[in-house]
mmCIF file of C-alpha atoms in Angstrom:
data_model
loop_
_atom_site.group_PDB
_atom_site.id
_atom_site.type_symbol
_atom_site.label_atom_id
_atom_site.label_comp_id
_atom_site.label_asym_id
_atom_site.label_seq_id
_atom_site.Cartn_x
_atom_site.Cartn_y
_atom_site.Cartn_z
ATOM 1 C CA UNK A 208 24.675 45.771 27.137
ATOM 2 C CA UNK A 209 21.827 43.236 27.247
ATOM 3 C CA UNK A 210 21.180 41.353 30.476
ATOM 4 C CA UNK A 211 22.094 38.018 28.848
ATOM 5 C CA UNK A 212 25.618 39.258 28.126
ATOM 6 C CA UNK A 213 26.264 40.395 31.697
ATOM 7 C CA UNK A 214 25.161 37.101 33.241
ATOM 8 C CA UNK A 215 27.776 35.038 31.372
ATOM 9 C CA UNK A 216 30.657 37.484 31.591
ATOM 10 C CA UNK A 217 33.139 37.530 34.469
ATOM 11 C CA UNK A 218 32.588 40.100 37.201
ATOM 12 C CA UNK A 219 34.705 43.219 36.662
ATOM 13 C CA UNK A 220 37.912 43.805 38.586
ATOM 14 C CA UNK A 221 36.325 46.863 40.177
ATOM 15 C CA UNK A 222 33.726 44.659 41.849
ATOM 16 C CA UNK A 223 36.377 42.242 43.059
ATOM 17 C CA UNK A 224 38.319 45.194 44.486
ATOM 18 C CA UNK A 225 35.297 46.635 46.277
ATOM 19 C CA UNK A 226 34.354 43.255 47.739
ATOM 20 C CA UNK A 227 37.941 42.565 48.849
ATOM 21 C CA UNK A 228 38.322 45.966 50.491
ATOM 22 C CA UNK A 229 34.959 45.663 52.262
ATOM 23 C CA UNK A 230 35.905 42.180 53.501
ATOM 24 C CA UNK A 231 39.211 43.561 54.780
ATOM 25 C CA UNK A 232 37.363 46.393 56.523
ATOM 26 C CA UNK A 233 34.977 43.879 58.097
ATOM 27 C CA UNK A 234 37.923 41.833 59.346
ATOM 28 C CA UNK A 235 39.617 44.932 60.808
ATOM 29 C CA UNK A 236 36.449 46.053 62.611
ATOM 30 C CA UNK A 237 35.926 42.494 63.896
ATOM 31 C CA UNK A 238 39.422 42.548 65.380
ATOM 32 C CA UNK A 239 38.607 45.938 66.899
ATOM 33 C CA UNK A 240 35.419 44.395 68.323
ATOM 34 C CA UNK A 241 37.444 41.611 69.922
ATOM 35 C CA UNK A 242 39.806 44.161 71.487
ATOM 36 C CA UNK A 243 36.792 46.108 72.753
ATOM 37 C CA UNK A 244 35.280 42.953 74.263
ATOM 38 C CA UNK A 245 38.494 42.410 76.181
ATOM 39 C CA UNK A 246 38.495 46.040 77.299
ATOM 40 C CA UNK A 247 34.841 45.694 78.381
ATOM 41 C CA UNK A 248 35.631 42.654 80.508
ATOM 42 C CA UNK A 249 38.475 44.471 82.276
ATOM 43 C CA UNK A 250 36.817 47.908 82.600
ATOM 44 C CA UNK A 251 35.663 49.696 85.721
ATOM 45 C CA UNK A 252 32.021 49.066 86.654
ATOM 46 C CA UNK A 253 30.990 52.666 85.892
ATOM 47 C CA UNK A 254 32.255 52.433 82.312
ATOM 48 C CA UNK A 255 30.683 49.118 81.330
ATOM 49 C CA UNK A 256 27.326 50.290 79.908
ATOM 50 C CA UNK A 257 28.857 52.765 77.470
ATOM 51 C CA UNK A 258 31.661 50.360 76.604
ATOM 52 C CA UNK A 259 29.219 47.557 75.785
ATOM 53 C CA UNK A 260 27.242 49.919 73.529
ATOM 54 C CA UNK A 261 30.362 50.928 71.614
ATOM 55 C CA UNK A 262 31.405 47.277 71.289
ATOM 56 C CA UNK A 263 27.993 46.218 69.973
ATOM 57 C CA UNK A 264 28.013 49.082 67.496
ATOM 58 C CA UNK A 265 31.470 48.057 66.213
ATOM 59 C CA UNK A 266 30.340 44.444 65.814
ATOM 60 C CA UNK A 267 27.194 45.598 63.976
ATOM 61 C CA UNK A 268 29.350 47.625 61.565
ATOM 62 C CA UNK A 269 31.613 44.600 61.033
ATOM 63 C CA UNK A 270 28.620 42.380 60.310
ATOM 64 C CA UNK A 271 27.130 44.939 57.964
ATOM 65 C CA UNK A 272 30.381 45.328 56.043
ATOM 66 C CA UNK A 273 30.740 41.573 55.696
ATOM 67 C CA UNK A 274 27.108 41.053 54.698
ATOM 68 C CA UNK A 275 27.176 43.843 52.127
ATOM 69 C CA UNK A 276 30.464 42.569 50.679
ATOM 70 C CA UNK A 277 28.866 39.154 50.263
ATOM 71 C CA UNK A 278 25.730 40.673 48.722
ATOM 72 C CA UNK A 279 27.813 42.612 46.212
ATOM 73 C CA UNK A 280 29.765 39.475 45.363
ATOM 74 C CA UNK A 281 26.447 37.696 44.729
ATOM 75 C CA UNK A 282 25.399 40.496 42.358
ATOM 76 C CA UNK A 283 22.631 41.985 44.483
ATOM 77 C CA UNK A 284 21.942 45.474 43.085
ATOM 78 C CA UNK A 285 20.164 46.414 46.313
ATOM 79 C CA UNK A 286 23.470 46.228 48.212
ATOM 80 C CA UNK A 287 24.971 49.134 46.278
ATOM 81 C CA UNK A 288 23.177 51.956 48.116
ATOM 82 C CA UNK A 289 23.647 50.602 51.651
ATOM 83 C CA UNK A 290 27.299 49.906 50.873
ATOM 84 C CA UNK A 291 27.836 53.489 49.792
ATOM 85 C CA UNK A 292 25.984 54.793 52.844
ATOM 86 C CA UNK A 293 28.042 52.648 55.217
ATOM 87 C CA UNK A 294 31.289 53.762 53.581
ATOM 88 C CA UNK A 295 30.183 57.394 53.934
ATOM 89 C CA UNK A 296 29.518 56.710 57.615
ATOM 90 C CA UNK A 297 33.115 55.510 58.001
ATOM 91 C CA UNK A 298 34.415 58.892 56.791
ATOM 92 C CA UNK A 299 33.229 60.704 59.938
ATOM 93 C CA UNK A 300 35.248 58.650 62.471
ATOM 94 C CA UNK A 301 38.195 58.781 60.075
ATOM 95 C CA UNK A 302 38.080 62.580 60.197
ATOM 96 C CA UNK A 303 38.045 62.550 63.996
ATOM 97 C CA UNK A 304 40.907 60.041 64.102
ATOM 98 C CA UNK A 305 42.988 62.263 61.825
ATOM 99 C CA UNK A 306 42.364 65.310 64.029
ATOM 100 C CA UNK A 307 42.372 63.441 67.320
ATOM 101 C CA UNK A 308 45.819 61.971 67.441
ATOM 102 C CA UNK A 309 45.575 58.860 65.226
ATOM 103 C CA UNK A 310 46.317 60.330 61.797
ATOM 104 C CA UNK A 311 47.768 57.178 60.224
ATOM 105 C CA UNK A 312 44.779 55.072 61.204
ATOM 106 C CA UNK A 313 42.373 57.848 60.218
ATOM 107 C CA UNK A 314 43.888 58.264 56.771
ATOM 108 C CA UNK A 315 43.813 54.488 56.283
ATOM 109 C CA UNK A 316 40.103 54.331 57.120
ATOM 110 C CA UNK A 317 39.298 57.385 55.008
ATOM 111 C CA UNK A 318 41.224 56.249 51.953
ATOM 112 C CA UNK A 319 39.811 52.724 52.118
ATOM 113 C CA UNK A 320 36.257 54.097 52.360
ATOM 114 C CA UNK A 321 36.836 56.437 49.402
ATOM 115 C CA UNK A 322 38.384 53.594 47.408
ATOM 116 C CA UNK A 323 35.406 51.308 48.032
ATOM 117 C CA UNK A 324 32.986 54.090 47.007
ATOM 118 C CA UNK A 325 34.954 54.751 43.831
ATOM 119 C CA UNK A 326 35.016 51.039 42.970
ATOM 120 C CA UNK A 327 31.282 50.612 43.603
ATOM 121 C CA UNK A 328 30.451 53.679 41.526
ATOM 122 C CA UNK A 329 32.728 52.645 38.655
ATOM 123 C CA UNK A 330 30.767 52.224 35.408
ATOM 124 C CA UNK A 331 31.790 48.574 35.023
ATOM 125 C CA UNK A 332 30.553 47.696 38.519
ATOM 126 C CA UNK A 333 27.378 49.678 37.956
ATOM 127 C CA UNK A 334 26.618 47.801 34.729
ATOM 128 C CA UNK A 335 27.475 44.432 36.301
ATOM 129 C CA UNK A 336 25.021 45.057 39.123
ATOM 130 C CA UNK A 337 22.282 45.758 36.594
ATOM 131 C CA UNK A 338 22.099 49.535 36.851
ATOM 132 C CA UNK A 339 21.798 51.358 33.559
ATOM 133 C CA UNK A 340 23.558 54.718 33.782
ATOM 134 C CA UNK A 341 22.078 57.414 31.609
#
């Protein structure tokens, strides 16, 4: 498909799905960050340094998810790889949640990450972002 055709066509539903799921993930991690901030403010003094680190990491993940969702929505092909890498990173904590006593939450995180990866790797999304599969 020539580049001129892809610039005038509507974005594929797979891209809309990936962007929507990533935005929802960003919102969920932002809410988690807010809960962690509250927990940090009410924590024992010995726990504060580690707690602040975890909170900052969660907020960084939330910002990354939101920024990458926006970049994908704006048709930035360079956002594809980092988006896939970030979603792969979400699979590890999902595994530990499943095995650590939070199976419903873990499966939700894992399935949403796998869904985003599948949507980003879909041929229609790949073509829309300007990648030419061989």
